mmCIF file of C-alpha atoms and ligand atoms in Angstrom:
data_model
loop_
_atom_site.group_PDB
_atom_site.id
_atom_site.type_symbol
_atom_site.label_atom_id
_atom_site.label_comp_id
_atom_site.label_asym_id
_atom_site.label_seq_id
_atom_site.Cartn_x
_atom_site.Cartn_y
_atom_site.Cartn_z
ATOM 1 C CA UNK C 113 25.643 6.253 -21.849
ATOM 2 C CA UNK C 114 21.966 7.001 -22.635
ATOM 3 C CA UNK C 115 21.367 9.935 -24.960
ATOM 4 C CA UNK C 116 19.223 12.175 -22.801
ATOM 5 C CA UNK C 117 20.055 14.701 -20.100
ATOM 6 C CA UNK C 118 20.649 13.127 -16.716
ATOM 7 C CA UNK C 119 21.625 14.602 -13.402
ATOM 8 C CA UNK C 120 23.012 13.325 -10.129
ATOM 9 C CA UNK C 121 20.381 13.033 -7.394
ATOM 10 C CA UNK C 122 20.871 12.145 -3.755
ATOM 11 C CA UNK C 123 18.230 10.131 -1.952
ATOM 12 C CA UNK C 124 18.808 8.473 1.412
ATOM 13 C CA UNK C 125 22.465 7.457 1.435
ATOM 14 C CA UNK C 126 22.706 6.976 -2.341
ATOM 15 C CA UNK C 127 23.919 9.175 -5.211
ATOM 16 C CA UNK C 128 22.492 8.142 -8.569
ATOM 17 C CA UNK C 129 21.788 9.315 -12.109
ATOM 18 C CA UNK C 130 18.242 9.847 -13.359
ATOM 19 C CA UNK C 131 16.668 12.001 -16.081
ATOM 20 C CA UNK C 132 17.198 15.722 -15.421
ATOM 21 C CA UNK C 133 13.801 17.191 -14.559
ATOM 22 C CA UNK C 134 13.150 20.851 -15.304
ATOM 23 C CA UNK C 135 11.623 23.082 -12.591
ATOM 24 C CA UNK C 136 7.836 22.477 -12.415
ATOM 25 C CA UNK C 137 8.229 19.275 -14.485
ATOM 26 C CA UNK C 138 4.968 17.804 -13.112
ATOM 27 C CA UNK C 139 2.901 20.158 -15.310
ATOM 28 C CA UNK C 140 4.608 19.186 -18.558
ATOM 29 C CA UNK C 141 5.865 15.617 -18.027
ATOM 30 C CA UNK C 142 4.716 12.328 -16.594
ATOM 31 C CA UNK C 143 7.421 9.992 -15.255
ATOM 32 C CA UNK C 144 6.168 7.281 -17.648
ATOM 33 C CA UNK C 145 6.821 9.590 -20.617
ATOM 34 C CA UNK C 146 10.516 10.034 -19.734
ATOM 35 C CA UNK C 147 13.299 8.038 -21.450
ATOM 36 C CA UNK C 148 13.812 6.340 -18.054
ATOM 37 C CA UNK C 149 11.136 6.360 -15.407
ATOM 38 C CA UNK C 150 11.973 8.416 -12.324
ATOM 39 C CA UNK C 151 9.543 9.989 -9.873
ATOM 40 C CA UNK C 152 11.164 12.004 -7.059
ATOM 41 C CA UNK C 153 7.752 12.018 -5.309
ATOM 42 C CA UNK C 154 8.076 8.277 -4.714
ATOM 43 C CA UNK C 155 10.937 8.824 -2.242
ATOM 44 C CA UNK C 156 8.614 7.953 0.639
ATOM 45 C CA UNK C 157 7.710 4.652 -1.057
ATOM 46 C CA UNK C 158 11.429 3.858 -1.333
ATOM 47 C CA UNK C 159 12.080 4.951 2.268
ATOM 48 C CA UNK C 160 9.323 2.583 3.394
ATOM 49 C CA UNK C 161 10.880 -0.274 1.377
ATOM 50 C CA UNK C 162 14.243 0.373 3.083
ATOM 51 C CA UNK C 163 12.535 0.340 6.488
ATOM 52 C CA UNK C 164 10.383 -2.732 5.790
ATOM 53 C CA UNK C 165 13.254 -4.835 4.400
ATOM 54 C CA UNK C 166 15.665 -3.727 7.167
ATOM 55 C CA UNK C 167 13.080 -4.529 9.841
ATOM 56 C CA UNK C 168 11.893 -7.855 8.438
ATOM 57 C CA UNK C 169 15.296 -9.329 7.634
ATOM 58 C CA UNK C 170 17.371 -7.821 10.445
ATOM 59 C CA UNK C 171 20.577 -9.855 10.871
ATOM 60 C CA UNK C 172 19.978 -12.071 7.817
ATOM 61 C CA UNK C 173 21.578 -12.289 4.346
ATOM 62 C CA UNK C 174 18.963 -11.498 1.723
ATOM 63 C CA UNK C 175 18.617 -12.115 -2.005
ATOM 64 C CA UNK C 176 16.481 -9.248 -3.301
ATOM 65 C CA UNK C 177 14.943 -8.564 -6.695
ATOM 66 C CA UNK C 178 13.488 -5.461 -8.259
ATOM 67 C CA UNK C 179 12.043 -6.645 -11.595
ATOM 68 C CA UNK C 180 10.705 -3.191 -12.636
ATOM 69 C CA UNK C 181 13.620 -1.073 -11.527
ATOM 70 C CA UNK C 182 13.548 2.168 -13.571
ATOM 71 C CA UNK C 183 16.903 3.814 -12.827
ATOM 72 C CA UNK C 184 17.583 1.281 -10.033
ATOM 73 C CA UNK C 185 17.502 3.669 -7.091
ATOM 74 C CA UNK C 186 15.093 1.564 -5.001
ATOM 75 C CA UNK C 187 17.149 -1.624 -5.141
ATOM 76 C CA UNK C 188 20.438 0.239 -4.750
ATOM 77 C CA UNK C 189 19.088 1.981 -1.648
ATOM 78 C CA UNK C 190 18.057 -1.414 -0.243
ATOM 79 C CA UNK C 191 21.601 -2.708 -0.748
ATOM 80 C CA UNK C 192 23.309 0.370 0.683
ATOM 81 C CA UNK C 193 20.942 1.253 3.547
ATOM 82 C CA UNK C 194 19.662 -2.006 5.042
ATOM 83 C CA UNK C 195 22.921 -3.932 5.621
ATOM 84 C CA UNK C 196 21.069 -7.167 4.840
ATOM 85 C CA UNK C 197 21.220 -7.476 1.039
ATOM 86 C CA UNK C 198 23.862 -9.974 -0.040
ATOM 87 C CA UNK C 199 22.652 -10.391 -3.637
ATOM 88 C CA UNK C 200 20.527 -8.033 -5.732
ATOM 89 C CA UNK C 201 18.891 -8.576 -9.128
ATOM 90 C CA UNK C 202 17.770 -5.424 -10.940
ATOM 91 C CA UNK C 203 15.841 -5.505 -14.195
ATOM 92 C CA UNK C 204 14.014 -3.230 -16.594
ATOM 93 C CA UNK C 205 12.632 -3.876 -20.054
ATOM 94 C CA UNK C 206 13.663 -0.405 -21.209
ATOM 95 C CA UNK C 207 17.182 -0.418 -22.660
ATOM 96 C CA UNK C 208 17.944 3.119 -21.475
ATOM 97 C CA UNK C 209 16.891 2.133 -17.972
ATOM 98 C CA UNK C 210 19.148 -0.932 -18.209
ATOM 99 C CA UNK C 211 22.181 1.249 -19.100
ATOM 100 C CA UNK C 212 21.396 3.738 -16.356
ATOM 101 C CA UNK C 213 20.973 0.975 -13.756
ATOM 102 C CA UNK C 214 24.413 -0.379 -14.680
ATOM 103 C CA UNK C 215 25.963 3.075 -14.250
ATOM 104 C CA UNK C 216 24.200 3.589 -10.948
ATOM 105 C CA UNK C 217 25.294 0.201 -9.640
ATOM 106 C CA UNK C 218 28.854 1.085 -10.599
ATOM 107 C CA UNK C 219 28.629 4.502 -8.948
ATOM 108 C CA UNK C 220 27.368 2.874 -5.731
ATOM 109 C CA UNK C 221 30.290 0.393 -5.761
ATOM 110 C CA UNK C 222 27.914 -2.587 -5.854
ATOM 111 C CA UNK C 223 29.024 -4.440 -8.991
ATOM 112 C CA UNK C 224 30.117 -7.459 -6.911
ATOM 113 C CA UNK C 225 26.664 -8.182 -5.524
ATOM 114 C CA UNK C 226 24.320 -6.920 -8.267
ATOM 115 C CA UNK C 227 23.151 -8.574 -11.505
ATOM 116 C CA UNK C 228 21.416 -6.315 -14.019
ATOM 117 C CA UNK C 229 19.019 -7.581 -16.715
ATOM 118 C CA UNK C 230 17.130 -6.097 -19.655
ATOM 119 C CA UNK C 231 14.204 -8.541 -19.832
ATOM 120 C CA UNK C 232 10.479 -8.756 -19.467
ATOM 121 C CA UNK C 233 9.793 -8.845 -15.709
ATOM 122 C CA UNK C 234 7.572 -11.931 -15.973
ATOM 123 C CA UNK C 235 10.264 -13.863 -17.856
ATOM 124 C CA UNK C 236 12.866 -12.901 -15.236
ATOM 125 C CA UNK C 237 10.609 -13.835 -12.319
ATOM 126 C CA UNK C 238 9.504 -17.112 -13.924
ATOM 127 C CA UNK C 239 13.176 -18.013 -14.412
ATOM 128 C CA UNK C 240 13.637 -17.630 -10.633
ATOM 129 C CA UNK C 241 10.610 -19.626 -9.520
ATOM 130 C CA UNK C 242 12.392 -22.864 -8.670
ATOM 131 C CA UNK C 243 13.497 -23.702 -5.160
ATOM 132 C CA UNK C 244 17.176 -22.687 -5.158
ATOM 133 C CA UNK C 245 16.749 -19.604 -7.333
ATOM 134 C CA UNK C 246 13.975 -17.875 -5.391
ATOM 135 C CA UNK C 247 14.452 -14.493 -3.720
ATOM 136 C CA UNK C 248 13.883 -13.492 -0.100
ATOM 137 C CA UNK C 249 12.461 -10.131 -1.170
ATOM 138 C CA UNK C 250 10.685 -9.142 -4.383
ATOM 139 C CA UNK C 251 9.653 -5.526 -4.934
ATOM 140 C CA UNK C 252 6.914 -5.053 -7.552
ATOM 141 C CA UNK C 253 6.742 -1.336 -8.333
ATOM 142 C CA UNK C 254 5.035 -0.784 -11.702
ATOM 143 C CA UNK C 255 3.545 2.361 -13.213
ATOM 144 C CA UNK C 256 -0.085 1.200 -12.960
ATOM 145 C CA UNK C 257 -1.373 -2.152 -11.773
ATOM 146 C CA UNK C 258 0.877 -4.889 -10.339
ATOM 147 C CA UNK C 259 -1.675 -7.527 -11.406
ATOM 148 C CA UNK C 260 0.228 -8.771 -14.513
ATOM 149 C CA UNK C 261 3.364 -9.469 -12.439
ATOM 150 C CA UNK C 262 1.979 -10.645 -9.140
ATOM 151 C CA UNK C 263 1.710 -14.395 -9.570
ATOM 152 C CA UNK C 264 5.248 -14.663 -10.965
ATOM 153 C CA UNK C 265 6.549 -12.393 -8.182
ATOM 154 C CA UNK C 266 4.955 -14.659 -5.569
ATOM 155 C CA UNK C 267 6.330 -17.794 -7.233
ATOM 156 C CA UNK C 268 9.796 -16.199 -7.243
ATOM 157 C CA UNK C 269 9.657 -15.536 -3.496
ATOM 158 C CA UNK C 270 10.806 -18.181 -1.058
ATOM 159 C CA UNK C 271 8.711 -19.429 1.839
ATOM 160 C CA UNK C 272 9.111 -16.988 4.725
ATOM 161 C CA UNK C 273 10.055 -14.200 2.307
ATOM 162 C CA UNK C 274 8.594 -10.735 1.819
ATOM 163 C CA UNK C 275 6.905 -9.033 -1.116
ATOM 164 C CA UNK C 276 6.432 -5.288 -1.581
ATOM 165 C CA UNK C 277 3.658 -4.340 -4.036
ATOM 166 C CA UNK C 278 2.626 -0.926 -5.352
ATOM 167 C CA UNK C 279 -0.569 -0.082 -7.256
ATOM 168 C CA UNK C 280 -0.806 3.372 -8.829
ATOM 169 C CA UNK C 281 -4.068 2.708 -10.676
ATOM 170 C CA UNK C 282 -6.228 4.355 -8.029
ATOM 171 C CA UNK C 283 -9.076 5.269 -10.396
ATOM 172 C CA UNK C 284 -10.113 1.614 -10.869
ATOM 173 C CA UNK C 285 -9.325 0.621 -7.267
ATOM 174 C CA UNK C 286 -11.273 3.563 -5.814
ATOM 175 C CA UNK C 287 -14.319 2.769 -7.948
ATOM 176 C CA UNK C 288 -14.096 5.487 -10.593
ATOM 177 C CA UNK C 289 -13.532 2.885 -13.319
ATOM 178 C CA UNK C 290 -15.179 -0.312 -12.017
ATOM 179 C CA UNK C 291 -14.824 -2.394 -15.191
ATOM 180 C CA UNK C 292 -11.086 -1.856 -15.163
ATOM 181 C CA UNK C 293 -10.899 -2.985 -11.510
ATOM 182 C CA UNK C 294 -12.920 -6.107 -12.308
ATOM 183 C CA UNK C 295 -10.639 -6.886 -15.254
ATOM 184 C CA UNK C 296 -7.364 -6.443 -13.367
ATOM 185 C CA UNK C 297 -8.185 -7.456 -9.780
ATOM 186 C CA UNK C 298 -11.239 -9.639 -10.293
ATOM 187 C CA UNK C 299 -12.962 -7.446 -7.701
ATOM 188 C CA UNK C 300 -15.870 -4.985 -7.735
ATOM 189 C CA UNK C 301 -14.795 -1.626 -6.258
ATOM 190 C CA UNK C 302 -17.085 1.016 -4.707
ATOM 191 C CA UNK C 303 -16.793 4.795 -4.981
ATOM 192 C CA UNK C 304 -17.394 5.913 -1.392
ATOM 193 C CA UNK C 305 -16.030 8.447 1.110
ATOM 194 C CA UNK C 306 -13.692 5.679 2.382
ATOM 195 C CA UNK C 307 -12.603 4.407 -1.045
ATOM 196 C CA UNK C 308 -8.868 4.899 -0.396
ATOM 197 C CA UNK C 309 -9.018 2.201 2.256
ATOM 198 C CA UNK C 310 -11.158 0.049 -0.042
ATOM 199 C CA UNK C 311 -8.432 0.414 -2.712
ATOM 200 C CA UNK C 312 -5.781 -0.889 -0.296
ATOM 201 C CA UNK C 313 -8.066 -3.742 0.782
ATOM 202 C CA UNK C 314 -8.807 -4.805 -2.802
ATOM 203 C CA UNK C 315 -5.047 -4.852 -3.482
ATOM 204 C CA UNK C 316 -4.212 -6.903 -0.363
ATOM 205 C CA UNK C 317 -7.167 -9.236 -1.020
ATOM 206 C CA UNK C 318 -5.894 -9.780 -4.558
ATOM 207 C CA UNK C 319 -2.383 -10.551 -3.247
ATOM 208 C CA UNK C 320 -3.876 -13.082 -0.779
ATOM 209 C CA UNK C 321 -6.027 -14.759 -3.456
ATOM 210 C CA UNK C 322 -3.108 -14.929 -5.903
ATOM 211 C CA UNK C 323 -0.823 -16.425 -3.227
ATOM 212 C CA UNK C 324 -3.497 -18.928 -2.158
ATOM 213 C CA UNK C 325 -3.740 -20.144 -5.754
ATOM 214 C CA UNK C 326 -0.078 -21.195 -5.647
ATOM 215 C CA UNK C 327 -0.375 -22.669 -2.139
ATOM 216 C CA UNK C 328 0.948 -19.759 -0.067
ATOM 217 C CA UNK C 329 -0.511 -17.923 2.923
ATOM 218 C CA UNK C 330 0.119 -14.207 3.466
ATOM 219 C CA UNK C 331 0.423 -11.831 6.435
ATOM 220 C CA UNK C 332 0.210 -8.113 5.694
ATOM 221 C CA UNK C 333 2.857 -6.296 7.734
ATOM 222 C CA UNK C 334 2.447 -2.752 6.464
ATOM 223 C CA UNK C 335 -0.029 -1.162 4.041
ATOM 224 C CA UNK C 336 -0.366 2.515 3.223
ATOM 225 C CA UNK C 337 -1.830 5.064 0.853
ATOM 226 C CA UNK C 338 0.074 8.128 -0.362
ATOM 227 C CA UNK C 339 -0.509 10.711 -3.111
ATOM 228 C CA UNK C 340 -0.919 8.552 -6.237
ATOM 229 C CA UNK C 341 -0.530 4.982 -4.945
ATOM 230 C CA UNK C 342 -1.241 2.272 -2.389
ATOM 231 C CA UNK C 343 1.528 -0.071 -1.268
ATOM 232 C CA UNK C 344 1.609 -3.209 0.830
ATOM 233 C CA UNK C 345 4.331 -5.416 2.297
ATOM 234 C CA UNK C 346 3.218 -8.992 2.956
ATOM 235 C CA UNK C 347 5.159 -11.992 4.175
ATOM 236 C CA UNK C 348 4.446 -15.213 2.291
ATOM 237 C CA UNK C 349 4.731 -18.835 3.374
ATOM 238 C CA UNK C 350 4.150 -22.129 1.552
ATOM 239 C CA UNK C 351 1.333 -23.973 3.355
ATOM 240 C CA UNK C 352 -2.097 -24.923 2.062
ATOM 241 C CA UNK C 353 -3.449 -24.532 5.601
ATOM 242 C CA UNK C 354 -2.055 -20.997 5.862
ATOM 243 C CA UNK C 355 -3.388 -20.214 2.385
ATOM 244 C CA UNK C 356 -6.883 -21.274 3.516
ATOM 245 C CA UNK C 357 -6.486 -19.284 6.763
ATOM 246 C CA UNK C 358 -5.490 -16.205 4.746
ATOM 247 C CA UNK C 359 -8.637 -16.535 2.665
ATOM 248 C CA UNK C 360 -10.701 -16.350 5.870
ATOM 249 C CA UNK C 361 -9.659 -12.680 5.929
ATOM 250 C CA UNK C 362 -11.044 -12.097 2.442
ATOM 251 C CA UNK C 363 -14.732 -11.282 2.087
ATOM 252 C CA UNK C 364 -17.355 -8.775 0.997
ATOM 253 C CA UNK C 365 -18.444 -5.334 2.136
ATOM 254 C CA UNK C 366 -21.915 -3.836 1.964
ATOM 255 C CA UNK C 367 -22.816 -0.169 1.927
ATOM 256 C CA UNK C 368 -26.460 0.628 2.656
ATOM 257 C CA UNK C 369 -27.397 3.722 0.721
ATOM 258 C CA UNK C 370 -30.670 4.092 2.730
ATOM 259 C CA UNK C 371 -29.259 4.304 6.263
ATOM 260 C CA UNK C 372 -25.539 4.823 5.491
ATOM 261 C CA UNK C 373 -24.334 1.812 7.480
ATOM 262 C CA UNK C 374 -21.369 -0.280 6.333
ATOM 263 C CA UNK C 375 -21.226 -4.023 7.007
ATOM 264 C CA UNK C 376 -19.020 -6.937 5.964
ATOM 265 C CA UNK C 377 -19.163 -10.697 5.701
ATOM 266 C CA UNK C 378 -17.001 -13.730 4.939
ATOM 267 C CA UNK C 379 -16.273 -14.866 1.381
ATOM 268 C CA UNK C 380 -18.630 -17.812 1.666
ATOM 269 C CA UNK C 381 -21.555 -16.124 3.441
ATOM 270 C CA UNK C 382 -22.452 -12.848 1.781
ATOM 271 C CA UNK C 383 -25.696 -11.335 3.032
ATOM 272 C CA UNK C 384 -28.355 -9.620 1.026
ATOM 273 C CA UNK C 385 -30.199 -7.189 3.322
ATOM 274 C CA UNK C 386 -28.937 -4.376 5.572
ATOM 275 C CA UNK C 387 -28.770 -5.517 9.244
ATOM 276 C CA UNK C 388 -29.972 -2.103 10.362
ATOM 277 C CA UNK C 389 -32.824 -1.057 8.040
ATOM 278 C CA UNK C 390 -33.474 -4.198 5.932
ATOM 279 C CA UNK C 391 -32.860 -2.355 2.613
ATOM 280 C CA UNK C 392 -30.806 -4.020 -0.116
ATOM 281 C CA UNK C 393 -27.225 -2.769 0.304
ATOM 282 C CA UNK C 394 -24.599 -2.188 -2.369
ATOM 283 C CA UNK C 395 -22.111 -5.105 -2.308
ATOM 284 C CA UNK C 396 -18.418 -4.820 -3.243
ATOM 285 C CA UNK C 397 -15.288 -6.974 -3.042
ATOM 286 C CA UNK C 398 -13.826 -9.477 -2.607
ATOM 287 C CA UNK C 399 -11.329 -7.630 -0.450
ATOM 288 C CA UNK C 400 -9.106 -8.062 2.608
ATOM 289 C CA UNK C 401 -11.090 -7.627 5.839
ATOM 290 C CA UNK C 402 -8.286 -8.464 8.292
ATOM 291 C CA UNK C 403 -5.595 -6.177 9.646
ATOM 292 C CA UNK C 404 -3.637 -4.261 7.009
ATOM 293 C CA UNK C 405 -0.558 -3.993 9.217
ATOM 294 C CA UNK C 406 1.158 -5.671 12.147
ATOM 295 C CA UNK C 407 1.464 -3.143 14.980
ATOM 296 C CA UNK C 408 4.637 -4.763 16.261
ATOM 297 C CA UNK C 409 6.247 -4.574 12.803
ATOM 298 C CA UNK C 410 5.148 -0.960 12.317
ATOM 299 C CA UNK C 411 6.600 0.054 15.706
ATOM 300 C CA UNK C 412 9.923 -1.605 14.862
ATOM 301 C CA UNK C 413 10.024 0.121 11.451
ATOM 302 C CA UNK C 414 9.181 3.389 13.223
ATOM 303 C CA UNK C 415 12.204 2.927 15.495
ATOM 304 C CA UNK C 416 14.417 2.569 12.409
ATOM 305 C CA UNK C 417 12.828 5.618 10.781
ATOM 306 C CA UNK C 418 13.638 7.613 13.916
ATOM 307 C CA UNK C 419 17.253 6.376 14.038
ATOM 308 C CA UNK C 420 17.828 7.170 10.351
ATOM 309 C CA UNK C 421 15.981 10.495 10.473
ATOM 310 C CA UNK C 422 13.328 9.541 7.871
ATOM 311 C CA UNK C 423 10.864 12.134 9.144
ATOM 312 C CA UNK C 424 8.022 11.668 6.665
ATOM 313 C CA UNK C 425 8.121 7.876 6.991
ATOM 314 C CA UNK C 426 8.222 8.199 10.779
ATOM 315 C CA UNK C 427 5.102 10.405 10.790
ATOM 316 C CA UNK C 428 3.220 8.035 8.500
ATOM 317 C CA UNK C 429 4.213 4.946 10.507
ATOM 318 C CA UNK C 430 3.177 6.661 13.754
ATOM 319 C CA UNK C 431 -0.298 7.350 12.311
ATOM 320 C CA UNK C 432 -0.592 3.759 11.077
ATOM 321 C CA UNK C 433 0.519 2.402 14.480
ATOM 322 C CA UNK C 434 -2.373 4.244 16.125
ATOM 323 C CA UNK C 435 -5.068 3.235 13.644
ATOM 324 C CA UNK C 436 -8.014 1.029 14.522
ATOM 325 C CA UNK C 437 -7.225 -1.992 12.368
ATOM 326 C CA UNK C 438 -10.195 -4.283 12.698
ATOM 327 C CA UNK C 439 -12.831 -1.989 11.157
ATOM 328 C CA UNK C 440 -12.425 -1.955 7.358
ATOM 329 C CA UNK C 441 -13.703 1.572 6.640
ATOM 330 C CA UNK C 442 -13.665 5.105 8.024
ATOM 331 C CA UNK C 443 -16.091 8.003 8.321
ATOM 332 C CA UNK C 444 -15.341 11.413 6.833
ATOM 333 C CA UNK C 445 -16.490 14.369 8.929
ATOM 334 C CA UNK C 446 -17.366 16.475 5.868
ATOM 335 C CA UNK C 447 -19.548 13.702 4.439
ATOM 336 C CA UNK C 448 -21.297 13.163 7.789
ATOM 337 C CA UNK C 449 -21.863 16.896 8.086
ATOM 338 C CA UNK C 450 -23.501 16.891 4.648
ATOM 339 C CA UNK C 451 -25.687 13.914 5.576
ATOM 340 C CA UNK C 452 -26.733 15.407 8.917
ATOM 341 C CA UNK C 453 -26.957 18.925 7.446
ATOM 342 C CA UNK C 454 -24.700 20.261 10.167
ATOM 343 C CA UNK C 455 -21.369 21.955 10.604
ATOM 344 C CA UNK C 456 -18.291 19.775 10.951
ATOM 345 C CA UNK C 457 -16.174 19.081 14.074
ATOM 346 C CA UNK C 458 -12.487 18.219 13.781
ATOM 347 C CA UNK C 459 -11.984 14.433 13.394
ATOM 348 C CA UNK C 460 -9.768 14.361 16.517
ATOM 349 C CA UNK C 461 -12.642 15.756 18.658
ATOM 350 C CA UNK C 462 -14.918 12.908 17.499
ATOM 351 C CA UNK C 463 -12.143 10.393 18.234
ATOM 352 C CA UNK C 464 -11.559 11.772 21.761
ATOM 353 C CA UNK C 465 -15.259 11.747 22.575
ATOM 354 C CA UNK C 466 -15.763 8.173 21.309
ATOM 355 C CA UNK C 467 -12.739 6.992 23.294
ATOM 356 C CA UNK C 468 -14.072 8.682 26.439
ATOM 357 C CA UNK C 469 -17.231 6.591 25.967
ATOM 358 C CA UNK C 470 -15.185 3.359 25.876
ATOM 359 C CA UNK C 471 -15.167 2.760 22.093
ATOM 360 C CA UNK C 472 -12.048 2.206 20.033
ATOM 361 C CA UNK C 473 -11.428 5.173 17.745
ATOM 362 C CA UNK C 474 -8.533 6.715 15.813
ATOM 363 C CA UNK C 475 -7.643 9.094 13.027
ATOM 364 C CA UNK C 476 -6.607 7.432 9.763
ATOM 365 C CA UNK C 477 -3.641 8.040 7.472
ATOM 366 C CA UNK C 478 -5.946 7.308 4.521
ATOM 367 C CA UNK C 479 -7.718 10.630 4.871
ATOM 368 C CA UNK C 480 -7.174 13.842 6.874
ATOM 369 C CA UNK C 481 -10.963 14.265 7.190
ATOM 370 C CA UNK C 482 -11.442 10.670 8.341
ATOM 371 C CA UNK C 483 -11.788 8.762 11.596
ATOM 372 C CA UNK C 484 -12.214 5.064 12.379
ATOM 373 C CA UNK C 485 -14.222 3.533 15.174
ATOM 374 C CA UNK C 486 -16.000 0.390 16.288
ATOM 375 C CA UNK C 487 -18.904 2.424 17.708
ATOM 376 C CA UNK C 488 -22.288 1.790 16.022
ATOM 377 C CA UNK C 489 -23.251 4.343 13.413
ATOM 378 C CA UNK C 490 -26.121 5.687 15.576
ATOM 379 C CA UNK C 491 -23.636 6.468 18.386
ATOM 380 C CA UNK C 492 -21.241 8.119 15.923
ATOM 381 C CA UNK C 493 -24.051 10.338 14.620
ATOM 382 C CA UNK C 494 -25.132 11.230 18.151
ATOM 383 C CA UNK C 495 -21.558 12.160 19.174
ATOM 384 C CA UNK C 496 -21.171 14.167 15.981
ATOM 385 C CA UNK C 497 -24.391 16.138 16.676
ATOM 386 C CA UNK C 498 -23.445 16.745 20.323
ATOM 387 C CA UNK C 499 -20.037 18.115 19.346
ATOM 388 C CA UNK C 500 -21.586 20.363 16.719
ATOM 389 C CA UNK C 501 -24.218 21.776 19.106
ATOM 390 C CA UNK C 502 -21.578 22.285 21.867
ATOM 391 C CA UNK C 503 -19.479 24.367 19.421
ATOM 392 C CA UNK C 504 -22.463 26.246 17.982
ATOM 393 C CA UNK C 505 -25.075 26.427 20.806
ATOM 394 C CA UNK C 506 -28.598 27.418 19.760
ATOM 395 C CA UNK C 507 -29.369 31.070 20.625
HETATM 396 C C1 SAM E 190 7.283 2.814 -11.839
HETATM 397 S S1 SAM E 190 8.703 2.416 -12.748
HETATM 398 C C2 SAM E 190 9.795 1.795 -11.553
HETATM 399 C C3 SAM E 190 10.266 2.798 -10.571
HETATM 400 C C4 SAM E 190 11.291 2.287 -9.601
HETATM 401 N N1 SAM E 190 10.827 1.052 -8.952
HETATM 402 C C5 SAM E 190 11.612 3.346 -8.574
HETATM 403 O O1 SAM E 190 11.363 3.162 -7.362
HETATM 404 O O2 SAM E 190 12.150 4.399 -8.990
HETATM 405 C C6 SAM E 190 8.228 0.987 -13.645
HETATM 406 C C7 SAM E 190 9.313 0.459 -14.574
HETATM 407 O O3 SAM E 190 8.862 -0.790 -15.121
HETATM 408 C C8 SAM E 190 9.412 -0.915 -16.419
HETATM 409 N N2 SAM E 190 8.606 -1.931 -17.099
HETATM 410 C C9 SAM E 190 7.352 -1.827 -17.609
HETATM 411 N N3 SAM E 190 6.928 -3.007 -18.095
HETATM 412 C C10 SAM E 190 7.927 -3.905 -17.896
HETATM 413 C C11 SAM E 190 8.068 -5.296 -18.134
HETATM 414 N N4 SAM E 190 7.099 -5.992 -18.719
HETATM 415 N N5 SAM E 190 9.223 -5.868 -17.748
HETATM 416 C C12 SAM E 190 10.229 -5.170 -17.174
HETATM 417 N N6 SAM E 190 10.145 -3.836 -16.919
HETATM 418 C C13 SAM E 190 9.011 -3.219 -17.260
HETATM 419 C C14 SAM E 190 9.336 0.465 -17.006
HETATM 420 O O4 SAM E 190 10.292 0.615 -18.042
HETATM 421 C C15 SAM E 190 9.624 1.348 -15.771
HETATM 422 O O5 SAM E 190 10.984 1.686 -15.726
HETATM 423 ZN ZN1 ZN E 191 -29.568 0.211 5.996
#
């Protein structure tokens, strides 16, 4: 038994032990500073893993692995709540976490199907990278960047399997610490009003490039941003052709600081001047330019969220299901208002107006102030100004 105060928590359909957190713990403690990592605020991330695994593998028997398991709640929830996990490997390098995982597995009555290890995650994953030992699902959920574990996680996943990846290092990914992003993701970030989507796209692009290196293609099925992290679920398949096809979705973005327009190009054909005003734009990437989610998959996961009463996950999935997917950035109404020196309409009013004009437009889960559209920037600015003057007519 670890020598620190624990308490019984309930999350989803699972009872488990984790460090006892005093009231208002966020002000005094970070989950990484605890004897065993546990963040109650990551419940949504775990709910989404339960939904993604249950949806993807419905009716199949799955070998799952959580190489960075903390107290084990994520993997245990997968085993208890999805009805598809036939074998589960849980691991953490921290010896207190290892003991707690074993207790939690016992408490959940899962000792027959779970193996628990106290190893370095890369060593564990590398030991499972040969054909017969690979997993169907690998969940990479570190405190910080998944970059050090990603290639081994992909190698440990069988063709046709699924990988869940979290990144909590939003400062580098959102462009507030560019050197750190270059070091970890081999990508140049950009601090912009739409940087939360850029963060997700750098992560997915990095997953695709890492998979391509080992001969695998990827399809992102669900990607989201929440609070302190971005997370993606991608299916992976061994095929050099698919790997090359995946890389066709990776490219560069360009933000023109003179006229405000945002453009993008393929990996192999970056451009150097703004299409609109011929200034030299700011280039960033490489990042994923394709769809971040499969609408069909998201709708099926949404159905499960409804059936199991996961309200927060349901709301998030509904927003994602409605998002314009093929435009890799969003506008923020407050930033446009500042640029146009005007007041600010609600994002939904801009979306409705653009749709009434025949453009595709949606709100975005990345940002409550944001909206996405395929309308040209000039049209967006015109709609914005019309809505503002209709609400505040000149005397
Ligand atoms: C964010 S926590 C995991 C949280 C857990 N997935 C959950 O949903 O509650 C990351 C865990 O990775 C463990 N860890 C860090 N580096 C590791 C390594 N090289 N190998 C194995 N575990 C490691 C830490 O001890 C920590 O428990
Ligand atoms: Zn321009």
